[in-house]
Short mmCIF file of C-alpha atoms in Angstrom, two decimals:
data_model
loop_
_atom_site.label_atom_id
_atom_site.label_comp_id
_atom_site.label_asym_id
_atom_site.label_seq_id
_atom_site.Cartn_x
_atom_site.Cartn_y
_atom_site.Cartn_z
CA MET A 1 -24.51 20.81 -50.50
CA GLN A 2 -21.19 21.93 -51.73
CA LEU A 3 -20.30 20.64 -55.38
CA PHE A 4 -16.55 20.61 -56.98
CA TYR A 5 -16.62 20.83 -60.70
CA THR A 6 -14.00 18.36 -62.80
CA THR A 7 -13.88 16.83 -66.16
CA HIS A 8 -10.74 14.78 -64.94
CA ILE A 9 -12.68 11.39 -63.86
CA ALA A 10 -11.57 8.14 -65.29
CA ASP A 11 -10.65 4.42 -63.42
CA ASN A 12 -12.60 5.57 -60.15
CA LYS A 13 -10.04 8.34 -59.64
CA ALA A 14 -10.76 12.13 -59.99
CA LEU A 15 -8.54 15.12 -59.81
CA LEU A 16 -9.23 18.77 -59.00
CA THR A 17 -7.00 21.50 -60.13
CA ASP A 18 -6.80 25.32 -59.97
CA ASP A 19 -9.47 27.18 -58.38
CA GLU A 20 -11.54 23.85 -57.84
CA ALA A 21 -8.09 22.65 -56.00
CA ARG A 22 -7.90 25.98 -53.97
CA HIS A 23 -11.22 26.27 -52.94
CA VAL A 24 -10.75 22.63 -51.35
CA LYS A 25 -7.87 24.59 -49.13
CA VAL A 26 -10.06 27.46 -48.35
CA LEU A 27 -12.59 24.93 -46.61
CA ARG A 28 -9.64 23.35 -45.12
CA LYS A 29 -10.32 19.76 -46.38
CA SER A 30 -7.50 17.15 -45.83
CA VAL A 31 -6.85 13.78 -46.67
CA ASN A 32 -9.71 10.92 -46.10
CA ASP A 33 -12.40 13.91 -46.14
CA HIS A 34 -15.48 13.21 -48.63
CA LEU A 35 -16.33 15.73 -51.39
CA HIS A 36 -19.34 15.93 -53.82
CA LEU A 37 -18.32 16.05 -57.48
CA ILE A 38 -19.95 17.01 -60.67
CA ASP A 39 -18.61 16.53 -64.34
CA GLY A 40 -21.28 18.53 -65.98
CA THR A 41 -22.78 15.12 -67.39
CA GLY A 42 -25.48 14.57 -65.01
CA TYR A 43 -23.64 12.37 -62.51
CA LEU A 44 -22.97 13.23 -58.86
CA TYR A 45 -19.93 11.39 -57.28
CA GLU A 46 -18.78 11.10 -53.89
CA ALA A 47 -15.14 11.05 -53.25
CA VAL A 48 -12.63 10.79 -50.98
CA ILE A 49 -9.46 12.66 -50.87
CA THR A 50 -6.35 10.80 -51.34
CA GLU A 51 -3.67 13.41 -51.78
CA ILE A 52 -3.25 17.14 -51.69
CA VAL A 53 -0.50 18.76 -53.64
CA GLU A 54 0.38 22.23 -53.11
CA THR A 55 3.53 23.73 -54.85
CA LYS A 56 4.29 27.24 -56.20
CA LYS A 57 3.11 26.03 -59.72
CA ALA A 58 0.28 23.78 -58.90
CA HIS A 59 -2.56 23.38 -56.67
CA GLU A 60 -4.09 19.52 -57.14
CA VAL A 61 -6.41 17.34 -55.24
CA HIS A 62 -6.82 13.55 -55.86
CA LEU A 63 -9.52 11.54 -54.97
CA ASN A 64 -10.70 8.01 -55.10
CA ILE A 65 -14.52 7.88 -56.38
CA VAL A 66 -16.85 6.06 -53.71
CA SER A 67 -20.16 6.24 -55.55
CA LYS A 68 -21.76 7.56 -58.89
CA ASN A 69 -25.29 8.36 -59.41
CA LEU A 70 -26.97 9.58 -62.38
CA GLN A 71 -29.23 12.69 -61.70
CA ALA A 72 -32.66 13.14 -63.41
CA ARG A 73 -33.03 16.14 -65.76
CA SER A 74 -35.00 18.99 -64.19
CA ARG A 75 -36.84 19.69 -67.37
CA ASP A 76 -38.78 17.65 -69.87
CA PHE A 77 -38.02 20.10 -72.91
CA HIS A 78 -34.52 21.17 -74.26
CA PHE A 79 -34.07 25.33 -74.50
CA HIS A 80 -31.45 26.65 -76.85
CA LEU A 81 -31.18 30.17 -76.75
CA PHE A 82 -29.30 32.32 -79.63
CA ILE A 83 -28.43 35.59 -78.98
CA ALA A 84 -26.67 38.69 -80.19
CA PRO A 85 -23.63 39.74 -77.64
CA THR A 86 -24.25 43.16 -75.99
CA LYS A 87 -21.88 45.82 -75.91
CA GLN A 88 -20.79 45.55 -72.67
CA ASN A 89 -19.68 42.22 -71.34
CA GLU A 90 -21.06 42.28 -67.97
CA ARG A 91 -24.60 42.46 -69.43
CA ILE A 92 -24.22 38.90 -71.17
CA GLU A 93 -22.11 37.52 -68.23
CA TRP A 94 -24.86 38.27 -65.66
CA MET A 95 -27.62 37.03 -68.12
CA LEU A 96 -25.98 33.81 -68.62
CA GLU A 97 -25.32 33.33 -64.79
CA LYS A 98 -29.35 34.01 -64.24
CA ALA A 99 -30.36 31.78 -67.13
CA ILE A 100 -28.23 28.69 -65.92
CA GLU A 101 -29.70 29.12 -62.59
CA THR A 102 -33.48 29.15 -64.02
CA GLY A 103 -32.87 26.57 -67.04
CA LEU A 104 -30.68 26.55 -70.25
CA ASP A 105 -29.07 24.01 -71.77
CA SER A 106 -27.38 25.51 -74.78
CA ILE A 107 -26.41 29.02 -75.90
CA THR A 108 -25.15 30.35 -79.21
CA PHE A 109 -24.21 33.90 -79.96
CA ILE A 110 -24.92 35.13 -83.03
CA GLN A 111 -23.96 37.80 -85.46
CA THR A 112 -26.49 39.62 -87.20
CA GLU A 113 -27.00 42.67 -89.65
CA HIS A 114 -27.31 45.22 -86.78
CA SER A 115 -25.06 43.38 -84.11
CA GLU A 116 -22.47 46.24 -82.72
CA LYS A 117 -20.23 43.50 -81.31
CA ASN A 118 -19.02 40.49 -82.79
CA ARG A 119 -16.74 38.98 -80.10
CA VAL A 120 -17.36 36.91 -76.75
CA ASN A 121 -14.89 35.98 -74.17
CA MET A 122 -15.43 32.36 -74.32
CA GLY A 123 -12.87 31.42 -71.53
CA ARG A 124 -15.16 33.92 -69.03
CA LEU A 125 -18.51 32.52 -69.79
CA GLU A 126 -17.13 29.03 -69.64
CA LYS A 127 -16.29 30.16 -65.74
CA ILE A 128 -19.61 31.67 -64.98
CA CYS A 129 -21.29 28.66 -66.52
CA ILE A 130 -19.51 26.43 -64.04
CA SER A 131 -19.81 28.66 -61.07
CA ALA A 132 -23.48 28.92 -61.90
CA MET A 133 -24.13 25.29 -62.38
CA LYS A 134 -22.43 24.88 -58.93
CA GLN A 135 -24.40 27.28 -57.10
CA SER A 136 -27.95 26.18 -58.33
CA GLY A 137 -27.28 22.76 -58.28
CA GLU A 138 -27.41 21.75 -61.68
CA PHE A 139 -25.84 18.39 -62.82
CA TYR A 140 -25.83 19.09 -66.59
CA LYS A 141 -23.62 21.86 -67.84
CA PRO A 142 -25.07 24.01 -70.53
CA LEU A 143 -23.32 23.91 -73.72
CA ILE A 144 -21.89 27.43 -74.78
CA ASN A 145 -21.23 27.91 -78.53
CA ASP A 146 -19.01 30.73 -79.87
CA LEU A 147 -20.39 33.19 -82.54
CA MET A 148 -22.12 31.92 -85.63
CA ASN A 149 -23.52 33.95 -88.35
CA PHE A 150 -27.23 34.33 -87.97
CA LYS A 151 -27.60 33.22 -91.98
CA ASP A 152 -25.77 29.91 -91.22
CA VAL A 153 -27.96 29.17 -87.99
CA LEU A 154 -31.23 29.77 -89.84
CA HIS A 155 -30.24 26.56 -91.95
CA SER A 156 -29.75 24.08 -89.11
CA ASN A 157 -31.86 22.73 -86.44
CA LYS A 158 -34.70 21.48 -88.20
CA ASP A 159 -36.11 19.36 -85.57
CA ALA A 160 -36.62 22.21 -83.12
CA VAL A 161 -39.45 24.58 -82.36
CA GLN A 162 -37.93 27.76 -83.79
CA LEU A 163 -39.19 31.20 -82.28
CA LEU A 164 -37.45 34.61 -83.14
CA ALA A 165 -38.47 37.43 -80.80
CA HIS A 166 -38.44 40.84 -82.54
CA CYS A 167 -40.17 44.14 -82.26
CA ASN A 168 -41.18 44.54 -85.78
CA SER A 169 -45.11 45.01 -85.54
CA GLN A 170 -45.41 44.21 -89.13
CA PHE A 171 -44.96 40.49 -88.51
CA GLU A 172 -47.28 38.38 -86.81
CA LYS A 173 -45.84 37.42 -83.41
CA GLN A 174 -47.32 35.43 -80.16
CA SER A 175 -46.35 34.77 -76.62
CA LEU A 176 -44.68 32.04 -75.02
CA GLN A 177 -48.25 31.41 -73.26
CA ASP A 178 -49.99 31.24 -76.64
CA TYR A 179 -47.09 28.54 -78.10
CA SER A 180 -47.21 26.48 -74.57
CA VAL A 181 -49.03 23.62 -76.33
CA ALA A 182 -46.93 23.32 -79.34
CA ILE A 183 -43.62 23.90 -77.30
CA LYS A 184 -44.67 20.93 -74.78
CA ASN A 185 -41.58 18.38 -74.35
CA ALA A 186 -40.09 19.85 -77.69
CA ASN A 187 -36.60 21.21 -78.60
CA ILE A 188 -37.00 25.15 -78.49
CA ASN A 189 -34.64 27.46 -80.00
CA ILE A 190 -35.29 31.08 -79.09
CA PHE A 191 -33.43 33.73 -81.02
CA ILE A 192 -32.91 37.16 -79.70
CA GLY A 193 -31.48 40.20 -81.81
CA PRO A 194 -29.04 43.11 -80.85
CA GLU A 195 -30.17 46.24 -79.43
CA GLY A 196 -31.09 47.32 -83.18
CA ASP A 197 -33.31 44.47 -83.55
CA PHE A 198 -33.14 41.64 -86.39
CA SER A 199 -33.69 43.56 -89.92
CA GLU A 200 -36.58 43.03 -91.74
CA THR A 201 -34.73 41.11 -94.27
CA GLU A 202 -33.78 38.71 -91.46
CA ILE A 203 -37.13 38.36 -90.16
CA LYS A 204 -38.48 37.43 -93.57
CA GLN A 205 -35.66 35.06 -94.04
CA ALA A 206 -36.52 33.26 -90.83
CA TYR A 207 -40.19 33.24 -91.34
CA GLU A 208 -39.63 31.70 -94.72
CA MET A 209 -37.50 28.83 -93.05
CA GLY A 210 -40.82 28.50 -90.76
CA PHE A 211 -39.79 30.33 -87.47
CA LYS A 212 -42.58 31.56 -85.63
CA GLY A 213 -42.58 35.23 -84.22
CA LEU A 214 -42.06 35.61 -80.62
CA SER A 215 -43.63 38.29 -78.45
CA LEU A 216 -41.99 38.96 -75.07
CA GLY A 217 -44.52 41.59 -73.55
CA SER A 218 -45.44 45.26 -74.35
CA THR A 219 -42.31 46.97 -72.89
CA ARG A 220 -39.06 47.50 -74.80
CA LEU A 221 -36.37 45.03 -73.46
CA ARG A 222 -32.96 45.35 -73.65
CA THR A 223 -30.97 42.60 -75.35
CA GLU A 224 -29.91 40.79 -72.09
CA THR A 225 -33.21 41.25 -70.35
CA ALA A 226 -35.06 39.48 -73.41
CA GLY A 227 -32.69 36.48 -73.19
CA LEU A 228 -33.08 36.22 -69.40
CA TYR A 229 -36.89 36.72 -69.91
CA ALA A 230 -37.22 34.13 -72.49
CA THR A 231 -35.51 31.79 -70.07
CA MET A 232 -37.54 32.46 -67.09
CA ALA A 233 -40.87 32.94 -69.20
CA LEU A 234 -40.25 29.21 -70.47
CA SER A 235 -39.75 27.95 -67.30
CA ALA A 236 -42.90 29.32 -65.74
CA VAL A 237 -45.05 28.47 -68.66
CA LEU A 238 -43.67 24.81 -69.00
CA GLY A 239 -42.84 24.16 -65.51
CA LYS A 240 -39.49 22.42 -64.70
CA MET B 1 -38.68 57.81 -78.62
CA GLN B 2 -36.61 59.67 -75.91
CA LEU B 3 -37.89 60.31 -72.74
CA PHE B 4 -37.08 62.81 -69.80
CA TYR B 5 -38.35 62.33 -66.70
CA THR B 6 -39.28 65.36 -64.10
CA THR B 7 -41.75 65.76 -61.36
CA HIS B 8 -41.59 69.55 -61.88
CA ILE B 9 -44.73 69.95 -63.83
CA ALA B 10 -47.24 72.62 -63.03
CA ASP B 11 -49.52 75.34 -65.02
CA ASN B 12 -48.46 73.92 -68.41
CA LYS B 13 -44.63 74.62 -67.42
CA ALA B 14 -42.06 71.82 -66.58
CA LEU B 15 -38.39 71.99 -65.40
CA LEU B 16 -35.65 69.44 -65.98
CA THR B 17 -32.95 69.84 -63.73
CA ASP B 18 -29.42 67.78 -62.92
CA ASP B 19 -28.76 64.71 -64.99
CA GLU B 20 -32.16 65.28 -67.28
CA ALA B 21 -30.81 68.64 -67.88
CA ARG B 22 -27.55 67.65 -68.89
CA HIS B 23 -28.86 65.03 -71.21
CA VAL B 24 -30.49 67.94 -72.75
CA LYS B 25 -27.36 69.42 -73.63
CA VAL B 26 -25.60 66.10 -74.37
CA LEU B 27 -28.11 65.53 -77.24
CA ARG B 28 -27.23 69.27 -78.44
CA LYS B 29 -31.08 70.37 -78.14
CA SER B 30 -31.82 74.29 -78.01
CA VAL B 31 -34.77 76.66 -77.36
CA ASN B 32 -37.63 75.89 -79.45
CA ASP B 33 -36.73 72.02 -79.72
CA HIS B 34 -39.60 69.68 -78.96
CA LEU B 35 -39.17 67.09 -76.08
CA HIS B 36 -41.21 64.33 -74.65
CA LEU B 37 -41.59 64.19 -70.73
CA ILE B 38 -42.68 61.93 -68.35
CA ASP B 39 -43.54 62.42 -64.59
CA GLY B 40 -44.09 58.53 -63.55
CA THR B 41 -47.90 59.31 -63.01
CA GLY B 42 -49.08 57.93 -66.32
CA TYR B 43 -48.67 61.18 -68.55
CA LEU B 44 -46.92 61.70 -71.59
CA TYR B 45 -45.97 65.24 -72.00
CA GLU B 46 -44.91 67.18 -75.30
CA ALA B 47 -43.10 70.26 -74.32
CA VAL B 48 -41.01 72.95 -76.07
CA ILE B 49 -37.68 74.23 -74.73
CA THR B 50 -38.05 78.04 -73.85
CA GLU B 51 -34.88 78.71 -71.84
CA ILE B 52 -31.72 76.77 -70.88
CA VAL B 53 -29.77 77.71 -68.16
CA GLU B 54 -26.26 76.68 -67.61
CA THR B 55 -24.10 77.82 -64.92
CA LYS B 56 -21.48 76.38 -62.42
CA LYS B 57 -24.11 75.67 -59.93
CA ALA B 58 -27.24 74.51 -61.87
CA HIS B 59 -28.17 73.10 -65.27
CA GLU B 60 -31.90 73.83 -65.88
CA VAL B 61 -33.95 73.47 -68.87
CA HIS B 62 -37.26 75.24 -68.70
CA LEU B 63 -40.21 74.32 -71.23
CA ASN B 64 -43.88 74.90 -71.99
CA ILE B 65 -46.09 71.98 -72.09
CA VAL B 66 -47.86 71.56 -75.43
CA SER B 67 -49.68 68.38 -74.98
CA LYS B 68 -50.69 65.76 -71.93
CA ASN B 69 -52.20 62.42 -72.56
CA LEU B 70 -52.80 59.58 -70.20
CA GLN B 71 -51.07 56.34 -71.02
CA ALA B 72 -52.99 53.14 -70.44
CA ARG B 73 -51.46 50.70 -67.89
CA SER B 74 -49.57 47.69 -69.62
CA ARG B 75 -50.65 45.19 -67.04
CA ASP B 76 -54.16 44.40 -65.75
CA PHE B 77 -52.69 43.23 -62.44
CA HIS B 78 -50.88 44.94 -59.54
CA PHE B 79 -47.35 43.47 -58.37
CA HIS B 80 -45.83 44.31 -55.24
CA LEU B 81 -42.72 42.31 -54.49
CA PHE B 82 -41.55 42.25 -51.11
CA ILE B 83 -37.57 41.05 -50.83
CA ALA B 84 -34.79 40.87 -48.54
CA PRO B 85 -31.87 43.03 -49.48
CA THR B 86 -28.70 41.01 -50.88
CA LYS B 87 -25.08 41.48 -49.31
CA GLN B 88 -23.70 42.94 -52.42
CA ASN B 89 -25.77 46.03 -53.35
CA GLU B 90 -25.14 45.49 -56.95
CA ARG B 91 -27.37 42.35 -57.20
CA ILE B 92 -30.54 44.17 -56.15
CA GLU B 93 -29.58 47.03 -58.12
CA TRP B 94 -29.75 45.14 -61.33
CA MET B 95 -32.67 42.91 -60.12
CA LEU B 96 -34.63 46.17 -59.90
CA GLU B 97 -33.46 47.52 -63.18
CA LYS B 98 -34.61 44.14 -65.15
CA ALA B 99 -38.07 43.86 -62.99
CA ILE B 100 -38.80 47.47 -63.91
CA GLU B 101 -38.34 46.65 -67.54
CA THR B 102 -40.44 43.70 -67.23
CA GLY B 103 -43.49 44.79 -64.97
CA LEU B 104 -43.11 45.66 -61.39
CA ASP B 105 -45.58 48.14 -59.71
CA SER B 106 -44.12 48.49 -56.06
CA ILE B 107 -41.02 47.04 -54.30
CA THR B 108 -40.44 46.85 -50.42
CA PHE B 109 -37.39 45.79 -48.65
CA ILE B 110 -37.81 43.46 -45.79
CA GLN B 111 -35.84 42.48 -42.82
CA THR B 112 -36.17 38.78 -41.92
CA GLU B 113 -34.71 36.55 -38.82
CA HIS B 114 -31.74 35.38 -41.58
CA SER B 115 -31.09 38.57 -43.20
CA GLU B 116 -27.62 39.65 -43.48
CA LYS B 117 -28.09 42.87 -44.71
CA ASN B 118 -30.61 45.70 -43.54
CA ARG B 119 -29.94 48.45 -45.47
CA VAL B 120 -30.50 49.97 -48.92
CA ASN B 121 -29.25 52.83 -50.81
CA MET B 122 -32.87 54.22 -51.75
CA GLY B 123 -31.13 57.12 -53.55
CA ARG B 124 -29.33 55.08 -55.77
CA LEU B 125 -32.43 52.83 -56.22
CA GLU B 126 -34.50 55.67 -57.15
CA LYS B 127 -32.02 56.77 -60.04
CA ILE B 128 -31.88 53.19 -61.46
CA CYS B 129 -35.73 53.13 -61.24
CA ILE B 130 -35.97 56.32 -63.35
CA SER B 131 -33.44 55.14 -65.76
CA ALA B 132 -35.08 51.74 -66.40
CA MET B 133 -38.49 53.34 -66.66
CA LYS B 134 -37.28 55.62 -69.42
CA GLN B 135 -35.38 52.75 -71.41
CA SER B 136 -38.29 50.51 -71.27
CA GLY B 137 -40.90 53.18 -72.23
CA GLU B 138 -42.94 52.70 -68.75
CA PHE B 139 -45.09 55.82 -67.81
CA TYR B 140 -45.98 54.61 -64.40
CA LYS B 141 -43.25 54.83 -61.85
CA PRO B 142 -42.74 51.78 -59.57
CA LEU B 143 -42.91 52.89 -55.86
CA ILE B 144 -39.88 51.70 -53.87
CA ASN B 145 -40.15 51.61 -49.99
CA ASP B 146 -37.29 51.33 -47.62
CA LEU B 147 -36.59 48.58 -45.28
CA MET B 148 -39.68 47.19 -43.35
CA ASN B 149 -39.76 44.37 -40.52
CA PHE B 150 -41.15 41.38 -42.21
CA LYS B 151 -43.46 40.64 -39.13
CA ASP B 152 -45.03 44.37 -39.82
CA VAL B 153 -45.53 43.69 -43.37
CA LEU B 154 -47.19 40.45 -42.59
CA HIS B 155 -50.20 42.22 -40.79
CA SER B 156 -50.77 44.70 -43.71
CA ASN B 157 -52.09 44.37 -47.07
CA LYS B 158 -55.37 42.29 -46.58
CA ASP B 159 -56.86 42.90 -49.90
CA ALA B 160 -53.96 41.10 -52.04
CA VAL B 161 -53.18 37.59 -52.82
CA GLN B 162 -50.06 36.99 -50.74
CA LEU B 163 -47.56 34.50 -51.98
CA LEU B 164 -44.41 33.53 -50.07
CA ALA B 165 -41.56 31.70 -52.03
CA HIS B 166 -39.31 29.67 -49.82
CA CYS B 167 -37.35 26.50 -50.13
CA ASN B 168 -38.64 24.62 -46.99
CA SER B 169 -40.39 21.33 -48.43
CA GLN B 170 -42.28 20.70 -45.10
CA PHE B 171 -44.71 23.58 -46.27
CA GLU B 172 -47.19 23.00 -49.26
CA LYS B 173 -46.29 25.20 -52.26
CA GLN B 174 -47.62 25.83 -55.73
CA SER B 175 -46.09 27.29 -58.98
CA LEU B 176 -47.28 30.61 -60.47
CA GLN B 177 -48.88 28.56 -63.21
CA ASP B 178 -50.97 26.80 -60.45
CA TYR B 179 -52.07 30.12 -59.07
CA SER B 180 -52.75 31.78 -62.47
CA VAL B 181 -56.69 31.61 -62.14
CA ALA B 182 -56.57 33.02 -58.70
CA ILE B 183 -54.17 36.08 -59.41
CA LYS B 184 -55.76 37.20 -62.57
CA ASN B 185 -56.63 41.03 -62.32
CA ALA B 186 -55.44 40.73 -58.46
CA ASN B 187 -53.33 42.68 -56.12
CA ILE B 188 -50.14 40.33 -56.12
CA ASN B 189 -47.42 40.35 -53.38
CA ILE B 190 -44.79 38.01 -53.75
CA PHE B 191 -42.34 37.61 -50.72
CA ILE B 192 -38.70 36.53 -51.37
CA GLY B 193 -36.52 35.85 -48.28
CA PRO B 194 -32.83 36.19 -47.79
CA GLU B 195 -29.73 33.81 -48.81
CA GLY B 196 -30.74 31.60 -45.79
CA ASP B 197 -34.43 31.56 -46.52
CA PHE B 198 -37.17 32.56 -44.39
CA SER B 199 -37.23 30.62 -40.83
CA GLU B 200 -39.67 28.16 -40.21
CA THR B 201 -41.40 30.43 -37.76
CA GLU B 202 -41.99 33.06 -40.34
CA ILE B 203 -43.39 30.97 -42.76
CA LYS B 204 -45.53 29.33 -40.14
CA GLN B 205 -46.83 32.62 -39.16
CA ALA B 206 -47.38 33.95 -42.87
CA TYR B 207 -49.59 30.81 -43.34
CA GLU B 208 -51.55 31.41 -40.40
CA MET B 209 -52.07 34.82 -41.75
CA GLY B 210 -53.49 33.28 -45.08
CA PHE B 211 -50.24 33.28 -47.22
CA LYS B 212 -49.98 30.80 -49.71
CA GLY B 213 -46.76 28.99 -50.51
CA LEU B 214 -45.00 29.83 -53.79
CA SER B 215 -42.56 27.58 -55.59
CA LEU B 216 -40.13 29.10 -58.01
CA GLY B 217 -38.90 26.01 -59.79
CA SER B 218 -36.71 22.70 -58.78
CA THR B 219 -33.45 24.85 -59.01
CA ARG B 220 -31.60 26.75 -55.87
CA LEU B 221 -32.02 30.42 -56.93
CA ARG B 222 -30.12 33.33 -55.25
CA THR B 223 -32.29 36.09 -53.96
CA GLU B 224 -32.17 38.35 -56.70
CA THR B 225 -32.77 35.80 -59.39
CA ALA B 226 -35.85 34.78 -57.15
CA GLY B 227 -37.19 38.38 -57.32
CA LEU B 228 -36.35 38.70 -61.17
CA TYR B 229 -37.82 34.99 -61.80
CA ALA B 230 -41.08 35.87 -59.93
CA THR B 231 -41.36 39.07 -61.98
CA MET B 232 -41.06 37.56 -65.31
CA ALA B 233 -42.75 34.36 -64.49
CA LEU B 234 -45.75 36.56 -63.57
CA SER B 235 -45.65 38.61 -66.68
CA ALA B 236 -45.51 35.53 -68.60
CA VAL B 237 -48.35 33.46 -67.06
CA LEU B 238 -50.50 36.41 -66.81
CA GLY B 239 -49.68 38.43 -70.02
CA LYS B 240 -49.20 42.14 -69.88
#
């Protein structure tokens, strides 16, 4: 089923703009044709095209909503990934695309002691997010949060199970499979550090705040591979 | 630990060529410096540089082996992925990189009824394979097999658990978690189809040959995401 994304839905009317409106044109749809819309809040809308506006400045498709149905969430846990951005943007970008396809509710980028990059392109990540949502038939749009300092994030999220993935063998760690009972139906926050890992001070601080150590297997993983591994492993271990 | 890959090891002598030899130069290594070598068969070698040859035509580093130690495998199961190539080469390429980082023993590309692409760039995939091995500290080089017809592959591999991942709801399927007992310590073959999925005929034939149906969750996955999901989910469910 082809899905179109818009946040412009009110009073049984909907509006598609920009890429979404151009896509309607590419598919040669016209007035009176029916489309399926999503707005990222869990609803699936059926709508009928009432007007297509195409000028040099704007592409717009106006629709009337025919039906609106709330879709069930596909997971009974909430997964929030905290991850240091990689030096190359494209590595975080594909990680986000794949993580959304397999099951991610929120992502927050973190600035850590060993971070080499402290900027993310939010506009581009939003676009990737919407495209991945449509591709995978997800009705709930993941929340993407801009960069925060790791120390600030440490003190929030008290109601979640907080798992810190790191490679320091001095600190106790367990696998997601080991945590599977503790994290069932929970709010799960998983933290992935930069290429240089979390510092010893950061790990200590996190453990003092009640974080648990998470092992992602015996091989060395790149940051973006670790982020995706956490997402996919969680889905495999808890089902969805 | 920085690893160098070569298949030229004999009589306690080793030779690095091309990219590997150039990398030695980039790192400003010279005669009498020690390097760590791998050959993809599970051994870790320590070697000392005896000669560096650099001409317009060739880059070569000659070494004497100082020690040789067989490393333990990181998994107690053998995972062979069979997958249809994607239209865009880069999608299969990053999938391979990430799959090797997380745990893959063999990969075979398959030609199916709905395949849109029936060619893979073996040379490029070999390079990605070696780079991912070195990056993740793997000592066993995964085997990469060129395209085979799905029908031909169906009749081999009698000693493995054969799991066919597909999206056809008419056929019974279970998750990797459900199969976790049956696949422990086993040779596991997982089959991933093209964007258009395996045909009904192909699924029927496979089930008749004793294949089991595999569900990779409730969301729609692209081919390369499914391949990586299978790899990561297997590692998460069985440990490694």
